[in-house]
Coordinates of C-alpha atoms and ligand atoms in Angstrom, one line a residue:
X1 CA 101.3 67.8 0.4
X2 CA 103.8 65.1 -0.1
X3 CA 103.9 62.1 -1.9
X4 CA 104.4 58.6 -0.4
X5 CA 104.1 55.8 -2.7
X6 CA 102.9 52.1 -1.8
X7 CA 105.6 51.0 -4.3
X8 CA 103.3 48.1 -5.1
X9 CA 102.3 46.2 -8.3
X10 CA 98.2 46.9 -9.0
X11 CA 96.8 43.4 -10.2
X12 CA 93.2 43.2 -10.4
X13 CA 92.6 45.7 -7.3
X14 CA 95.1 44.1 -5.4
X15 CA 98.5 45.8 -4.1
X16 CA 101.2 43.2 -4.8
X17 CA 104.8 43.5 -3.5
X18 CA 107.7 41.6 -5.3
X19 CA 110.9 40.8 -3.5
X20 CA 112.7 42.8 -6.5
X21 CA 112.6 46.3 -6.0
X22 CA 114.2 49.4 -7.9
X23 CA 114.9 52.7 -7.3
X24 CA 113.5 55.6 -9.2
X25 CA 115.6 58.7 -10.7
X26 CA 113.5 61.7 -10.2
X27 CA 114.8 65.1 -12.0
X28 CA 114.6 66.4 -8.5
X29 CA 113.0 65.5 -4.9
X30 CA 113.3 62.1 -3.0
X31 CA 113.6 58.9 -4.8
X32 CA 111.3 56.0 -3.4
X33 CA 111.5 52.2 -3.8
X34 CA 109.1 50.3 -6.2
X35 CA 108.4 46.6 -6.6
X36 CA 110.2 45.3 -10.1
X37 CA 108.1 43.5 -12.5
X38 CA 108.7 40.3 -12.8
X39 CA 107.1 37.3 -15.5
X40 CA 105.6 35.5 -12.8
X41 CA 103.4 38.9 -12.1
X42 CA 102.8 39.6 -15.3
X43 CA 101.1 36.5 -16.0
X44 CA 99.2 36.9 -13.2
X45 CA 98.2 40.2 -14.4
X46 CA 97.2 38.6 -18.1
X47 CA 95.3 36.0 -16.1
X48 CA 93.0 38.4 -14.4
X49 CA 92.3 40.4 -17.8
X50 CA 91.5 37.2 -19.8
X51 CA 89.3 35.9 -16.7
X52 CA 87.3 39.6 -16.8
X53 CA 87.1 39.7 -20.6
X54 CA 83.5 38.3 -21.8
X55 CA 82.1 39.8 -18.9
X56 CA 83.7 43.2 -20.0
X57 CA 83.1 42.7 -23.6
X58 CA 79.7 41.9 -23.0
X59 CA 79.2 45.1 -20.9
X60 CA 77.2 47.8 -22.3
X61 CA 78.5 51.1 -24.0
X62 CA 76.7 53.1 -21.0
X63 CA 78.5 51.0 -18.4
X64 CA 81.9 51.5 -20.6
X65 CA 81.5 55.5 -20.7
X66 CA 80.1 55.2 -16.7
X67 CA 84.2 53.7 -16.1
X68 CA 85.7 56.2 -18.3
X69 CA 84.1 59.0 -16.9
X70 CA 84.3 58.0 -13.3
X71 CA 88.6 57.2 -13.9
X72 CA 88.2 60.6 -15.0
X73 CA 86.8 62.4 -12.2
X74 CA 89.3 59.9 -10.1
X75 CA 92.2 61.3 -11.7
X76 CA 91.2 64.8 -11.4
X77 CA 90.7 64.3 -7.4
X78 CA 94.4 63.0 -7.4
X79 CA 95.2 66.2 -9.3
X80 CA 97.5 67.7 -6.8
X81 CA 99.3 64.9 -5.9
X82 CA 99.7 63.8 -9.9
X83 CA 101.5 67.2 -10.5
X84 CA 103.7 67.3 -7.6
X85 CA 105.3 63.7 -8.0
X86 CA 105.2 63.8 -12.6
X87 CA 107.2 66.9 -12.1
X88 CA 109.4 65.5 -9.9
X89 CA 109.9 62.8 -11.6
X90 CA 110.2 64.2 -15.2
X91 CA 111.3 67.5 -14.4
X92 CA 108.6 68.7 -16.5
X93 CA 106.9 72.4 -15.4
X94 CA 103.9 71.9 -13.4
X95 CA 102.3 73.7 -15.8
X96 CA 103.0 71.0 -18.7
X97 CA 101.8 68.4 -16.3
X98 CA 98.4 70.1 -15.3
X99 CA 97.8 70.7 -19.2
X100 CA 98.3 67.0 -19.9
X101 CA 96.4 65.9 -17.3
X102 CA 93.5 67.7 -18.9
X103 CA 94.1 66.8 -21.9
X104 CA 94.2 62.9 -20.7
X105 CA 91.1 63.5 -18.6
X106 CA 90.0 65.1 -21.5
X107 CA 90.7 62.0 -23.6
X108 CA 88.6 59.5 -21.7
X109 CA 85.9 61.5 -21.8
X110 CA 85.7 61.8 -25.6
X111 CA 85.6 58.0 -25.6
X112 CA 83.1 58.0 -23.7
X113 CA 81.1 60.5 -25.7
X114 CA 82.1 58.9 -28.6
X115 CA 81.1 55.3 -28.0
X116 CA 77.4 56.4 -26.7
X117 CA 76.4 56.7 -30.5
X118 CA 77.6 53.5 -31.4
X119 CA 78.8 55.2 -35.1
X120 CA 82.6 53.3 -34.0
X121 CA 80.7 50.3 -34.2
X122 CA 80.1 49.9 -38.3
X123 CA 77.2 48.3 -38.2
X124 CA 76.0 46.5 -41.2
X125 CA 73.1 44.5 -42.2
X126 CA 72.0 42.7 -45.1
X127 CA 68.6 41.2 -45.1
X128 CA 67.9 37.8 -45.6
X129 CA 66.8 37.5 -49.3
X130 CA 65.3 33.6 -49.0
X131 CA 63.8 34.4 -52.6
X132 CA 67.0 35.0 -54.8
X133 CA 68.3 33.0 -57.6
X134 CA 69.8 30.5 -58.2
X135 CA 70.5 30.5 -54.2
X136 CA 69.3 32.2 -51.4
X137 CA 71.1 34.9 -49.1
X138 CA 71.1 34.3 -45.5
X139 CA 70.6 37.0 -43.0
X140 CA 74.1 39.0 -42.1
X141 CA 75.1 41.5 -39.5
X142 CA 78.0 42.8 -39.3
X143 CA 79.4 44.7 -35.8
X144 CA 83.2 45.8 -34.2
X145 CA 83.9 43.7 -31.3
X146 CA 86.8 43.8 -28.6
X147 CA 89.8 41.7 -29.3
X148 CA 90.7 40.7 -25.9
X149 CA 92.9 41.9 -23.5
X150 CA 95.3 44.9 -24.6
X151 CA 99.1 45.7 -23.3
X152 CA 99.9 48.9 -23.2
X153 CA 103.5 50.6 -22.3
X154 CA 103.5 53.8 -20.7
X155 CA 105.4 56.5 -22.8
X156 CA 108.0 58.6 -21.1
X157 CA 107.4 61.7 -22.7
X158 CA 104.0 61.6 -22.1
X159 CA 104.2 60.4 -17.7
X160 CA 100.3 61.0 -18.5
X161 CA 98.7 61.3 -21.8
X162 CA 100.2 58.4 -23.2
X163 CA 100.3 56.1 -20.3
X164 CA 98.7 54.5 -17.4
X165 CA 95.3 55.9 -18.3
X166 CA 96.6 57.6 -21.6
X167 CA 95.2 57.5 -25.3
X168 CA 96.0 53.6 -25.4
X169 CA 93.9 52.8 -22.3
X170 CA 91.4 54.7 -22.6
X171 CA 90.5 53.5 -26.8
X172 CA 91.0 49.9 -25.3
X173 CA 88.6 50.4 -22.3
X174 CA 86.1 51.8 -24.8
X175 CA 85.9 48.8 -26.9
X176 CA 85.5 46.5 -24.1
X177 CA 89.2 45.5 -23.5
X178 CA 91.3 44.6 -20.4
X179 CA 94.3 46.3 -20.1
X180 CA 97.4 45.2 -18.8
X181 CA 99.8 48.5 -18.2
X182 CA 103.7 47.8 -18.1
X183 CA 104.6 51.0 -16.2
X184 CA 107.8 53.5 -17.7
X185 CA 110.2 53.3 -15.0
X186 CA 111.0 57.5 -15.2
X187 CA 107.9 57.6 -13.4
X188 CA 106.4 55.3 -12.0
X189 CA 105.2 57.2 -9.2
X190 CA 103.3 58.8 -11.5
X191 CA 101.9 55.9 -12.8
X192 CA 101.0 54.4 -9.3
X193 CA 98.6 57.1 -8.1
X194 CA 97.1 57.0 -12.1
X195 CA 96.8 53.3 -11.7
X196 CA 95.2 53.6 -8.3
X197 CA 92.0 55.9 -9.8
X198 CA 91.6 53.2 -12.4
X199 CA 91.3 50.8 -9.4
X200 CA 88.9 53.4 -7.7
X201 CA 86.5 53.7 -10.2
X202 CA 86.1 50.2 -11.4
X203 CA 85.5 50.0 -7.4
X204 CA 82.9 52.3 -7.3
X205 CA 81.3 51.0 -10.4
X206 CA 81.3 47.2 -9.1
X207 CA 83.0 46.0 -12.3
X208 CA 86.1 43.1 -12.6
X209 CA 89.2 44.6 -11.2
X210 CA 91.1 42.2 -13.6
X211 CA 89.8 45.0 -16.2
X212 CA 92.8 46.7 -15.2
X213 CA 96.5 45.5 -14.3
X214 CA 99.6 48.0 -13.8
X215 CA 103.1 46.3 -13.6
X216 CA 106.0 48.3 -12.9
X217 CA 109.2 47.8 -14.8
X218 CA 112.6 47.7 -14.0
X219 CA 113.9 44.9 -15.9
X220 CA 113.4 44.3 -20.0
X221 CA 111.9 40.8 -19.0
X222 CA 108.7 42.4 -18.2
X223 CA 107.9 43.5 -21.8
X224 CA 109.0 40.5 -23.3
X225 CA 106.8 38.5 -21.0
X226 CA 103.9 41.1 -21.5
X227 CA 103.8 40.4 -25.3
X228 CA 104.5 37.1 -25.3
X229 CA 101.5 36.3 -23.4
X230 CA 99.0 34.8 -25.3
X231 CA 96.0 35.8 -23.3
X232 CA 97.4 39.4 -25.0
X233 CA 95.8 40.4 -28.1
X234 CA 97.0 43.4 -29.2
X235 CA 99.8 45.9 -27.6
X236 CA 100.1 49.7 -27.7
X237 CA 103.7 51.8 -27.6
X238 CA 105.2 54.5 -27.6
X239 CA 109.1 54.8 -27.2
X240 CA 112.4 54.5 -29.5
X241 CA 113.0 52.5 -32.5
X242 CA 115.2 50.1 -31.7
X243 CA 113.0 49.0 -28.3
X244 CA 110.1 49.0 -30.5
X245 CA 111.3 47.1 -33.1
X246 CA 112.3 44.3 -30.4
X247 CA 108.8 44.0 -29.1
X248 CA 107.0 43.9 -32.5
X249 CA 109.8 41.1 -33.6
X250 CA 108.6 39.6 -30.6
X251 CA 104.6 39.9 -31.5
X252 CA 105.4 38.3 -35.0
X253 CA 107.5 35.4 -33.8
X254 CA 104.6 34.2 -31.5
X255 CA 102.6 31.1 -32.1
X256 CA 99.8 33.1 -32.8
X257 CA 100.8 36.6 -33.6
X258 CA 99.2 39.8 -32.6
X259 CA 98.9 43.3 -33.7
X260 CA 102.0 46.0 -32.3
X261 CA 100.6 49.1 -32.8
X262 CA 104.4 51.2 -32.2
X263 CA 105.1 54.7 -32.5
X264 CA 109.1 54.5 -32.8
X265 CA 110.0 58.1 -34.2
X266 CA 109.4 60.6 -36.9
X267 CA 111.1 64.0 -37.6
X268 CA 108.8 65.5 -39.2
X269 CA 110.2 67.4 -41.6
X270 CA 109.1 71.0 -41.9
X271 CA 109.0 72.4 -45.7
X272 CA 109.6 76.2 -46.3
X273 CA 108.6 77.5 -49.9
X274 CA 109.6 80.2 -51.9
X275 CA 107.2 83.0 -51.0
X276 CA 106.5 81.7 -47.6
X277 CA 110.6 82.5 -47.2
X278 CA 110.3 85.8 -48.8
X279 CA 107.9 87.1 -47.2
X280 CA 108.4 85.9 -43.4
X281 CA 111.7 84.0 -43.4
X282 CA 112.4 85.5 -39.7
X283 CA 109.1 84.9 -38.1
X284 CA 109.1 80.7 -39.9
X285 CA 112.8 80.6 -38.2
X286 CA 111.5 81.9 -34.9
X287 CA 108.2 79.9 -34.9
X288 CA 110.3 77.2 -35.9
X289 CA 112.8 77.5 -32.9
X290 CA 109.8 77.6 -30.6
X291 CA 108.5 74.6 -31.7
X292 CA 111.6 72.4 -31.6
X293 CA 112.6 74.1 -27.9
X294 CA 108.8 73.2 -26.8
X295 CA 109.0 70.1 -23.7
X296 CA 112.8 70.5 -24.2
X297 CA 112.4 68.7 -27.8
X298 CA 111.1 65.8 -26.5
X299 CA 107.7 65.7 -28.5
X300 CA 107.2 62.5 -31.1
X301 CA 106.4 65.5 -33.3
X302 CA 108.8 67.2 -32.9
X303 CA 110.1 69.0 -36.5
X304 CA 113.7 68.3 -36.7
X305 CA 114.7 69.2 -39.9
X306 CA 113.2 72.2 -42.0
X307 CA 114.1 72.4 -46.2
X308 CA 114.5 76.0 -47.8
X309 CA 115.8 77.1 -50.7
X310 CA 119.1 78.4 -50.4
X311 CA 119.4 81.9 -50.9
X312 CA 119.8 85.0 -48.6
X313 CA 116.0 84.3 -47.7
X314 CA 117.8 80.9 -46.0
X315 CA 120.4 82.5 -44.4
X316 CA 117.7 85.0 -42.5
X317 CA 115.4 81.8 -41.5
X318 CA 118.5 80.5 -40.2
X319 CA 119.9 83.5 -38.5
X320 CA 116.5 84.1 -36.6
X321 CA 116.5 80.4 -35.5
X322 CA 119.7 80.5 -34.4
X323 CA 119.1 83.3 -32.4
X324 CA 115.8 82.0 -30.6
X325 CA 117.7 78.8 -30.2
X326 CA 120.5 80.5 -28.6
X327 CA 118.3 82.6 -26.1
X328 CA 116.4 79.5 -25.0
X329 CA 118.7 78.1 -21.8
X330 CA 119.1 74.5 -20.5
X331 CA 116.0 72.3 -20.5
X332 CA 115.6 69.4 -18.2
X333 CA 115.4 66.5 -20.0
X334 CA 112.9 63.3 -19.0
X335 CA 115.9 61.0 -17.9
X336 CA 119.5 61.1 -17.5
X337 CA 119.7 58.3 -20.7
X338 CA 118.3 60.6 -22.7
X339 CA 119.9 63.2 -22.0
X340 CA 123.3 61.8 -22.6
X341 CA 121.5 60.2 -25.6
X342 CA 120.7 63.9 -27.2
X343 CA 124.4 64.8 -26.7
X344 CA 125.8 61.3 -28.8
X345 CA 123.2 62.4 -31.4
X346 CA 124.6 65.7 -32.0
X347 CA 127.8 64.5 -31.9
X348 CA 127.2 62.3 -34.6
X349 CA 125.2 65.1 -36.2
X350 CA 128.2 67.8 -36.1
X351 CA 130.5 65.1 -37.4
X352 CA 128.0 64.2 -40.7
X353 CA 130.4 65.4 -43.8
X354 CA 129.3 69.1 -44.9
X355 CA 127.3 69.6 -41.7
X356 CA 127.8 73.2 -40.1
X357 CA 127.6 73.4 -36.6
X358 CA 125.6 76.7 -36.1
X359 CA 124.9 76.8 -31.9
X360 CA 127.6 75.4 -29.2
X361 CA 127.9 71.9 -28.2
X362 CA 124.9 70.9 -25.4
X363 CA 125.6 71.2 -22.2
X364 CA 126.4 68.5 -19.6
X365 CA 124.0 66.5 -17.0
X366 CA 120.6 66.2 -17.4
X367 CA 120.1 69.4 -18.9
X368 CA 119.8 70.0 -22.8
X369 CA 120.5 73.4 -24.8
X370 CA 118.8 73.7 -28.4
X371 CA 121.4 72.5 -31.7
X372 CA 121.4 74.0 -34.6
X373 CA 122.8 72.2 -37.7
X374 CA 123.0 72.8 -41.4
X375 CA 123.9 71.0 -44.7
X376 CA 123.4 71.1 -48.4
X377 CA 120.9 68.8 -50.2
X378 CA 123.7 67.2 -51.8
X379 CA 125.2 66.4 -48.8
X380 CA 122.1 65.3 -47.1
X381 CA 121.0 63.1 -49.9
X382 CA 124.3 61.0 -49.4
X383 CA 124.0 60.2 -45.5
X384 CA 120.9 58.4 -44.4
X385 CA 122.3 59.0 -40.9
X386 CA 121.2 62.8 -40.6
X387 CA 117.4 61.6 -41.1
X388 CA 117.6 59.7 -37.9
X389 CA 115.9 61.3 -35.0
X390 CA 117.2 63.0 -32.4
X391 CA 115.3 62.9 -29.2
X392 CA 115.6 66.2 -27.8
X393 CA 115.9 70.0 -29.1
X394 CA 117.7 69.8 -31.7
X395 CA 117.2 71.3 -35.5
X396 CA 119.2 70.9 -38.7
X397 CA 118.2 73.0 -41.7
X398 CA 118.9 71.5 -45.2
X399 CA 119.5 74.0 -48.4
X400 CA 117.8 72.7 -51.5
X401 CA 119.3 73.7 -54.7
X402 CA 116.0 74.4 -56.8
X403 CA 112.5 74.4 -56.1
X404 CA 112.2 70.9 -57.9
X405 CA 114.4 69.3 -55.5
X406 CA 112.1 69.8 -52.9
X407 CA 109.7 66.7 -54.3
X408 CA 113.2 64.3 -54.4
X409 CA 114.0 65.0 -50.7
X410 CA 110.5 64.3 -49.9
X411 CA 110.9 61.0 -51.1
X412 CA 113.8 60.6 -49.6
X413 CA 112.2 60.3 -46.0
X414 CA 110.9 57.5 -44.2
X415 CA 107.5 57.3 -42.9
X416 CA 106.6 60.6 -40.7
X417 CA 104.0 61.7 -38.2
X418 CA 103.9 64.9 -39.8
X419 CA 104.8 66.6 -43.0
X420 CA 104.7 70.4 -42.9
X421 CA 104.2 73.0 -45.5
X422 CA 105.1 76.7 -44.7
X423 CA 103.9 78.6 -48.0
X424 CA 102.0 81.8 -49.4
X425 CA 99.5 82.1 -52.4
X426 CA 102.0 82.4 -55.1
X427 CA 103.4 78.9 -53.5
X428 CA 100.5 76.9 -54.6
X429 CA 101.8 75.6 -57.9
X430 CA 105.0 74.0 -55.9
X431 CA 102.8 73.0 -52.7
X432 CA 100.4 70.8 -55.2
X433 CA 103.4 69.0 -56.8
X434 CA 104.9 68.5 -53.4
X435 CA 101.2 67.0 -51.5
X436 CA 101.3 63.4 -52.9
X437 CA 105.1 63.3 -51.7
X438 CA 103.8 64.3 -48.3
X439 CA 100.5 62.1 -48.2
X440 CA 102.3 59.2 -49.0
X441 CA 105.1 60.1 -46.1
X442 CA 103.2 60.8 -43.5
X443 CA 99.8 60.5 -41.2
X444 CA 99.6 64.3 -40.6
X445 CA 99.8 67.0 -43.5
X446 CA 99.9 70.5 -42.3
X447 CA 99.7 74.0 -43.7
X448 CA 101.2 77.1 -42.1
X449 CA 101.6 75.8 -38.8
X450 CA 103.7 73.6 -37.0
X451 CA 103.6 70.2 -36.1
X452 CA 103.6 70.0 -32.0
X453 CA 100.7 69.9 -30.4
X454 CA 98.4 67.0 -31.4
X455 CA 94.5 67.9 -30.7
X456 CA 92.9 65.0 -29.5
X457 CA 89.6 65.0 -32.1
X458 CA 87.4 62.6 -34.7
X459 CA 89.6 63.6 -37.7
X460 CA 93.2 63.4 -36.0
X461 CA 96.0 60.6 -37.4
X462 CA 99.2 60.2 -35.3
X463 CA 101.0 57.5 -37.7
X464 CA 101.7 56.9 -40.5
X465 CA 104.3 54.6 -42.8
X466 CA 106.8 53.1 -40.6
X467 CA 108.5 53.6 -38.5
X468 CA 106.1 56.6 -37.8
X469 CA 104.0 53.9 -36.7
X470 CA 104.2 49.8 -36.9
X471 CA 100.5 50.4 -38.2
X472 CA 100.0 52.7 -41.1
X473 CA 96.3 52.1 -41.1
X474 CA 96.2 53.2 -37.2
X475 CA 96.3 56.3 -35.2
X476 CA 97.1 56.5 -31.1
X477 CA 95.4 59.6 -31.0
X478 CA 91.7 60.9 -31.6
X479 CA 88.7 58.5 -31.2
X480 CA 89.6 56.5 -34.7
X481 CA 92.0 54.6 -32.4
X482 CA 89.3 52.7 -31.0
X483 CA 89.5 50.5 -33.9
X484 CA 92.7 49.3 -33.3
X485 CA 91.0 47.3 -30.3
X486 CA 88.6 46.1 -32.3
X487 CA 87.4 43.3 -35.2
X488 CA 84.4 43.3 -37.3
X489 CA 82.4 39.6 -36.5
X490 CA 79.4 38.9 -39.5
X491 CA 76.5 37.1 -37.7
X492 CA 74.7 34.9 -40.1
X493 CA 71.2 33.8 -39.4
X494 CA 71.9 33.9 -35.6
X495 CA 68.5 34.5 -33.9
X496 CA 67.6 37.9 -32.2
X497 CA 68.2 36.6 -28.8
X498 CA 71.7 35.2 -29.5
X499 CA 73.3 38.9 -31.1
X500 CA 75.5 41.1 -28.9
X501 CA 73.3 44.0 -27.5
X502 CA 74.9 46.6 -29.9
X503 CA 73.5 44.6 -33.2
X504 CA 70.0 44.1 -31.4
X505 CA 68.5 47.0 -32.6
X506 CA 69.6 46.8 -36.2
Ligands
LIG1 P1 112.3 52.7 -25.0 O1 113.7 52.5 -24.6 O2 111.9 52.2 -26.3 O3 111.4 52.1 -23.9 C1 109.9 52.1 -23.9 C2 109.4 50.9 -23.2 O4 109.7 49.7 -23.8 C3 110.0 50.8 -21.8 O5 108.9 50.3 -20.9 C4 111.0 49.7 -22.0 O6 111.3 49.0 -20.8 C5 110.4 48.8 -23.0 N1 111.4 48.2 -23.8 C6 112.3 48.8 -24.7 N2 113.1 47.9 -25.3 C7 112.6 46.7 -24.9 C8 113.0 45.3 -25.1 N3 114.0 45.1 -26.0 N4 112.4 44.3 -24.5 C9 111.4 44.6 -23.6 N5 111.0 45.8 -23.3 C10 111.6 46.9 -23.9 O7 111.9 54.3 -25.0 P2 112.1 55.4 -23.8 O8 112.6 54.8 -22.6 O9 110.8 56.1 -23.8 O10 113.1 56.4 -24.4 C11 114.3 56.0 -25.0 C12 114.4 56.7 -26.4 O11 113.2 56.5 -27.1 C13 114.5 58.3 -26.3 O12 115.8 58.7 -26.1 C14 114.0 58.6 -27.7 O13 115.0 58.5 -28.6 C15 112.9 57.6 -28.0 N6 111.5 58.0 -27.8 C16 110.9 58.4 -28.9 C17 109.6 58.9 -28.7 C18 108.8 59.3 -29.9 O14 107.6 59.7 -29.7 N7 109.3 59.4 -31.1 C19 108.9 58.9 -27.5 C20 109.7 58.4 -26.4 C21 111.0 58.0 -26.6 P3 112.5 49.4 -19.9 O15 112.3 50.8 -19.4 O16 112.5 48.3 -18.8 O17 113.7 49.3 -20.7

């Protein structure tokens, strides 16, 4: 089967051209033409989502979980086609691509699960009490509603998952919000034939195609307009700091500003106790290597720098990542930016003062081999810079002095994703002093395992203090992140007849 795109914008059901077009960069296979985004198209897009909004927010939870389900079974019939153009776009293995398809059909299915029992919803009431002294208490009901129309940008390490009909669409289509999708531009192939099963199913159902807008990028414009629009309400991202930080600057500065609920980087910092490191030094370093190698290193939780205590039970964690690192070959990496962006960040890591370069240099192209760094507390205490994440597979290994150093490094970190403890029995003493370092760091605290891998779940955070997330009270993944998309309104003494259908019955 091959792929031929349209190349079209997807406004409210509608295939629009632009006279604008770019080119895309697959990892391998032909490139195709797209139409470029443009400000004029993304307001026509915003238009469309604002137009469909009361009708959508006044839709029922059935009719919601009908469209999430049917996008669902619409992405799975693309299936074939999804796999052969997101790996030729992202060089990702087919393999990753079919997993994260499930996991994204997956995804909208658990909305839709979850918003059948309406428990997302809060509901409140307190009864009149006409009787009460000295005054009265009116009747108030309490219920989460949709804020309005959503933007969401596709993520590029996630061509699926955390794009066109990833996490962020799906928890804004649950709670009754438009969404307007500003497409990555390493795949928007990818994001075309997602964008048309969103299209399909809100066909099938007979809903408002201005529910659902995809416009492609290829200029910085497009964002800008996209959050800047003030039929938007809210905006959902995934992507580098620096980007990030420009588009939630540009939420604040509006008129009327909006929520930016951003996910601009975490390194998630991987702690190795005492016993933990007597005990299994080798199998931590090699579990360790596995999980930093894992989607070449391109994983928002990725855990890029690992704390032991110096001592020969170091040096044989390190030797056994080392060596894991250095059997794991070249690794495509999603685009040729961030390839050459891994290889300036390990650069600038090898040339830290008192780092030790441990593996040899990356190699060139689009490829990326694993890193391996190390440095003394000391050391890293004095340079901010070797906190700062490097996209890609690359680890650096810091030496703590004593075990009471461990607390002041974790304080030294910015907000995380994830906080990681490796430790045995006899570690509890040091793994209870250490936990309200970690809480207060990150979203995510885990024990014995490691960090990658995200299960999409009631009880999941991915945030945490920035610039983990813009958000600390928010998460982009599990069903919690519905209420990102959502505001509590109090009804007082409104009669039966004029409540939304999810208080009715309360
Ligand atoms: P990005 O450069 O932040 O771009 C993400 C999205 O935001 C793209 O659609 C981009 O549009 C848009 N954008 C960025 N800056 C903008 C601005 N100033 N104004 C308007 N729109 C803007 O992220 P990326 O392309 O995914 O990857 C670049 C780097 O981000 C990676 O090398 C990595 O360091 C980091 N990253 C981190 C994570 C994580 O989970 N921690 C995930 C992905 C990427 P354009 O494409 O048109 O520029």
């Amino acid at each position: 089967m091959t792929f031929a795109p349209h190349g079209n914008h997807l406004i409210a059901g509608r295939r629009i051209d632009a006279p604008q077009r770019f080119t895309s960069a697959p990892a391998s296979g032909p490139a195709y033409d797209y139409a470029a985004g443009t400000p004029a198209v993304v307001a026509e897009a915003c238009a469309a989502a604002e137009a469909a909004f009361a009708g959508f927010a006044a839709s029922s939870r059935q009719q919601r979980a009908a469209l999430l389900n049917t996008i669902a079974g619409e992405i799975d019939a693309r299936g074939a086609r999804i796999t052969e153009i997101g790996s030729s776009e992202t060089g990702l293995p087919e393999a990753r691509l079919e997993g994260e398809r499930g996991r994204t059909t997956g995804q909208l299915r658990l909305f839709a699960q979850h918003i059948l029992d309406g428990a997302h919803l809060d509901r409140r009431h307190d009864a009149a009490l006409p009787g009460r002294q000295p005054l009265p208490r009116p009747d108030l009901r309490m219920v989460q509603r949709p804020i309005g129309p959503v933007a969401v940008f596709g993520a590029s390490n996630f061509p699926l998952a955390f794009s066109t009909a990833g996490g962020d669409t799906a928890a804004a289509l649950a709670a009754g919000c438009p969404v307007v999708v500003k497409g990555h531009g390493a795949h928007p192939g990818t994001s075309e034939i997602v964008g048309d099963a969103i299209v399909a199913a809100l066909d099938k159902l007979g809903m408002d195609a201005g529910i659902f807008s995809l416009v492609q990028g290829g200029s910085r414009a497009v964002g800008a307009a996209l959050v800047t629009d003030p039929r938007i309400k809210a905006v959902g991202f995934t992507g580098s700091l620096g980007g990030g930080r420009a588009l939630f600057d540009l939420c604040a500065a509006r008129p009327e500003p909006i929520p930016f609920f951003g996910e601009l980087g975490s390194v998630n910092p991987m702690f190795v106790l005492p016993a933990a490191a007597a005990s299994r030094a080798a199998e931590l370093g090699a579990g360790w290597a596995a999980s930093l190698t894992m989607g070449a290193g391109q994983f928002c939780t990725n855990p890029g720098i690992a704390i032991v205590l110096d001592g020969p039970d170091a040096d044989a964690f390190v030797q056994s990542a080392a060596a894991a690192l250095a059997d794991t070959g070249p690794q495509t990496m999603l685009t040729d930016g961030m390839a050459e962006a891994y290889r300036s960040g390990a650069r600038r890591m090898a040339e830290g003062a008192g780092v030790n370069t441990l593996l040899p240099p990356p190699c060139d192209g689009r490829a990326a081999t694993p890193q391996l760094f190390e440095v003394s507390a000391e050391n890293w205490l004095s340079n901010e810079d070797l906190a700062e994440e490097v996209f890609g597979p690359l680890g650096l290994v810091v030496r703590a002095e004593t075990p009471e150093q461990l607390a002041t490094l974790g304080r030294s970190f910015k907000g995380q994703l994830t906080a990681t403890l490796q430790m045995d029995d006899s570690d509890l003493a040091l793994a209870q002093e250490l936990l309200p370092v970690l809480e207060r760091m990150a979203g995510r605290v885990l024990a014995n395992g490691f960090p990658t891998g995200v299960e999409v779940c009631d009880a999941m955070v991915h945030g945490g203090p920035y610039p983990a997330s813009t958000n600390f009270g928010a998460t982009s993944v599990g069903t919690l992140s519905i209420r990102r998309f959502l505001r509590p309104v109090c009804y007082q003494n409104l009669p039966e007849a004029l409540l939304p259908a999810d208080l009715a019955a309360v």
